[in-house]
Short mmCIF file of N, CA and C in Angstrom, two decimals:
data_model
loop_
_atom_site.label_atom_id
_atom_site.label_comp_id
_atom_site.label_asym_id
_atom_site.label_seq_id
_atom_site.Cartn_x
_atom_site.Cartn_y
_atom_site.Cartn_z
N MET A 110 146.02 97.24 213.39
CA MET A 110 144.78 98.00 213.30
C MET A 110 144.99 99.44 213.76
N PHE A 111 145.61 99.61 214.95
CA PHE A 111 145.82 100.96 215.46
C PHE A 111 146.71 101.76 214.52
N ASN A 112 147.75 101.11 213.99
CA ASN A 112 148.66 101.79 213.08
C ASN A 112 147.91 102.28 211.84
N LYS A 113 146.99 101.48 211.31
CA LYS A 113 146.20 101.88 210.15
C LYS A 113 145.31 103.06 210.51
N MET A 114 144.71 103.03 211.68
CA MET A 114 143.86 104.14 212.11
C MET A 114 144.68 105.42 212.24
N LEU A 115 145.87 105.31 212.77
CA LEU A 115 146.73 106.46 212.93
C LEU A 115 147.15 107.01 211.57
N MET A 116 147.50 106.14 210.65
CA MET A 116 147.89 106.59 209.32
C MET A 116 146.69 107.19 208.58
N ASP A 117 145.49 106.67 208.79
CA ASP A 117 144.28 107.26 208.20
C ASP A 117 144.07 108.68 208.73
N PHE A 118 144.30 108.87 210.02
CA PHE A 118 144.20 110.20 210.62
C PHE A 118 145.20 111.14 209.97
N PHE A 119 146.44 110.68 209.82
CA PHE A 119 147.48 111.52 209.21
C PHE A 119 147.10 111.91 207.79
N SER A 120 146.50 110.99 207.05
CA SER A 120 146.16 111.29 205.66
C SER A 120 145.06 112.35 205.56
N LYS A 121 144.29 112.53 206.63
CA LYS A 121 143.22 113.53 206.64
C LYS A 121 143.69 114.88 207.18
N THR A 122 144.93 114.97 207.57
CA THR A 122 145.46 116.21 208.15
C THR A 122 146.59 116.74 207.28
N LYS A 123 146.30 116.94 206.01
CA LYS A 123 147.32 117.33 205.03
C LYS A 123 148.07 118.59 205.44
N LYS A 124 147.38 119.55 206.01
CA LYS A 124 148.00 120.83 206.36
C LYS A 124 149.17 120.64 207.33
N TYR A 125 149.04 119.68 208.23
CA TYR A 125 150.06 119.45 209.25
C TYR A 125 150.83 118.15 209.03
N GLN A 126 150.75 117.61 207.82
CA GLN A 126 151.29 116.28 207.55
C GLN A 126 152.75 116.13 207.96
N SER A 127 153.61 117.03 207.54
CA SER A 127 155.03 116.84 207.84
C SER A 127 155.31 116.95 209.34
N SER A 128 154.59 117.84 210.03
CA SER A 128 154.78 117.97 211.48
C SER A 128 154.29 116.72 212.20
N LEU A 129 153.14 116.20 211.79
CA LEU A 129 152.61 114.99 212.41
C LEU A 129 153.52 113.79 212.13
N ASP A 130 154.01 113.69 210.90
CA ASP A 130 154.92 112.59 210.57
C ASP A 130 156.18 112.66 211.42
N SER A 131 156.69 113.87 211.60
CA SER A 131 157.90 114.05 212.39
C SER A 131 157.68 113.62 213.84
N ILE A 132 156.58 114.04 214.43
CA ILE A 132 156.26 113.66 215.82
C ILE A 132 156.03 112.16 215.90
N TYR A 133 155.29 111.60 214.95
CA TYR A 133 155.03 110.16 214.93
C TYR A 133 156.35 109.38 214.88
N ASN A 134 157.22 109.77 213.96
CA ASN A 134 158.51 109.07 213.82
C ASN A 134 159.37 109.21 215.07
N LYS A 135 159.32 110.36 215.71
CA LYS A 135 160.12 110.60 216.91
C LYS A 135 159.68 109.70 218.07
N TYR A 136 158.37 109.47 218.18
CA TYR A 136 157.85 108.73 219.33
C TYR A 136 157.40 107.31 218.99
N THR A 137 157.81 106.79 217.84
CA THR A 137 157.44 105.43 217.46
C THR A 137 158.65 104.52 217.58
N ARG A 138 158.43 103.37 218.15
CA ARG A 138 159.50 102.38 218.26
C ARG A 138 159.66 101.66 216.92
N SER A 139 160.72 100.92 216.79
CA SER A 139 161.03 100.25 215.52
C SER A 139 159.96 99.26 215.09
N TYR A 140 159.20 98.70 216.02
CA TYR A 140 158.17 97.74 215.64
C TYR A 140 156.78 98.36 215.52
N GLY A 141 156.69 99.69 215.44
CA GLY A 141 155.45 100.35 215.06
C GLY A 141 154.50 100.72 216.17
N THR A 142 154.88 100.60 217.44
CA THR A 142 153.98 101.03 218.50
C THR A 142 154.49 102.34 219.07
N ILE A 143 153.59 103.18 219.48
CA ILE A 143 153.97 104.48 220.01
C ILE A 143 154.58 104.31 221.40
N ASN A 144 155.70 104.92 221.59
CA ASN A 144 156.46 104.81 222.83
C ASN A 144 155.95 105.84 223.83
N THR A 145 154.92 105.48 224.58
CA THR A 145 154.35 106.41 225.56
C THR A 145 154.36 105.87 226.97
N TYR A 146 154.95 104.71 227.17
CA TYR A 146 154.87 104.08 228.48
C TYR A 146 156.16 104.18 229.28
N GLY A 147 157.01 105.13 228.91
CA GLY A 147 158.22 105.41 229.68
C GLY A 147 159.12 104.21 229.81
N SER A 148 159.47 103.89 231.03
CA SER A 148 160.45 102.83 231.27
C SER A 148 159.80 101.46 231.45
N CYS A 149 158.53 101.32 231.23
CA CYS A 149 157.87 100.02 231.38
C CYS A 149 158.38 99.05 230.33
N GLY A 150 158.80 97.89 230.76
CA GLY A 150 159.29 96.88 229.84
C GLY A 150 158.17 96.07 229.22
N ASP A 151 156.98 96.16 229.77
CA ASP A 151 155.84 95.44 229.21
C ASP A 151 154.60 96.32 229.32
N TYR A 152 153.50 95.81 228.85
CA TYR A 152 152.26 96.58 228.87
C TYR A 152 151.33 96.11 229.98
N SER A 153 151.89 95.88 231.16
CA SER A 153 151.06 95.46 232.28
C SER A 153 150.22 96.64 232.77
N ILE A 154 149.21 96.37 233.53
CA ILE A 154 148.29 97.41 233.99
C ILE A 154 149.01 98.49 234.80
N GLY A 155 150.11 98.14 235.43
CA GLY A 155 150.87 99.12 236.20
C GLY A 155 151.50 100.20 235.35
N CYS A 156 151.61 99.96 234.05
CA CYS A 156 152.21 100.94 233.14
C CYS A 156 151.21 102.02 232.73
N PHE A 157 149.95 101.80 232.94
CA PHE A 157 148.93 102.74 232.50
C PHE A 157 148.54 103.66 233.65
N SER A 158 148.18 104.88 233.30
CA SER A 158 147.74 105.83 234.31
C SER A 158 146.56 106.62 233.76
N THR A 159 145.95 107.43 234.60
CA THR A 159 144.80 108.22 234.15
C THR A 159 145.23 109.44 233.35
N GLY A 160 146.48 109.83 233.44
CA GLY A 160 146.98 110.98 232.68
C GLY A 160 148.02 110.55 231.67
N PRO A 161 148.38 111.46 230.76
CA PRO A 161 149.39 111.11 229.75
C PRO A 161 150.78 110.97 230.34
N SER A 162 151.59 110.14 229.71
CA SER A 162 152.97 109.96 230.15
C SER A 162 153.79 111.21 229.79
N GLU A 163 155.00 111.28 230.30
CA GLU A 163 155.87 112.42 230.00
C GLU A 163 156.14 112.53 228.50
N ASN A 164 156.39 111.40 227.85
CA ASN A 164 156.64 111.43 226.40
C ASN A 164 155.41 111.92 225.65
N ARG A 165 154.24 111.48 226.07
CA ARG A 165 153.02 111.92 225.40
C ARG A 165 152.79 113.40 225.66
N LYS A 166 153.05 113.87 226.86
CA LYS A 166 152.91 115.30 227.16
C LYS A 166 153.80 116.12 226.24
N LYS A 167 155.04 115.65 226.01
CA LYS A 167 155.96 116.37 225.12
C LYS A 167 155.39 116.42 223.70
N ALA A 168 154.87 115.30 223.23
CA ALA A 168 154.30 115.25 221.88
C ALA A 168 153.10 116.18 221.77
N LEU A 169 152.24 116.18 222.79
CA LEU A 169 151.07 117.07 222.78
C LEU A 169 151.50 118.53 222.82
N ASP A 170 152.52 118.85 223.59
CA ASP A 170 153.04 120.22 223.64
C ASP A 170 153.57 120.65 222.27
N GLU A 171 154.24 119.73 221.57
CA GLU A 171 154.74 120.05 220.23
C GLU A 171 153.59 120.32 219.27
N LEU A 172 152.52 119.54 219.38
CA LEU A 172 151.35 119.79 218.53
C LEU A 172 150.72 121.15 218.84
N LYS A 173 150.65 121.51 220.11
CA LYS A 173 150.08 122.81 220.48
C LYS A 173 150.91 123.96 219.93
N LYS A 174 152.23 123.82 219.91
CA LYS A 174 153.11 124.87 219.37
C LYS A 174 152.84 125.10 217.89
N ILE A 175 152.52 124.04 217.17
CA ILE A 175 152.28 124.14 215.73
C ILE A 175 151.01 124.93 215.46
N ASN A 176 150.00 124.74 216.29
CA ASN A 176 148.71 125.41 216.07
C ASN A 176 148.82 126.80 216.49
#
C-alpha cells in the first residue's frame, strides 16, 4: 500500500521525476521498503524517533538542493 502511494506521488511530480526516482532507488532496500531506520535490524518502537533519521535527512537535503 505505501509503495503504491509513493509511486502515485512520483507520477504526479513529472518535473522532478528522474531526481525523485534516483533518491527513491538510492534509499530503498531490495524488498521495497525505504531504508530510514539506520542500523535497526527490526521495526521495534526503539527504532523510531520524533525526528528524521540520518539517511532521511540526507534524502531531504538532496531534495532541497534540487529546488
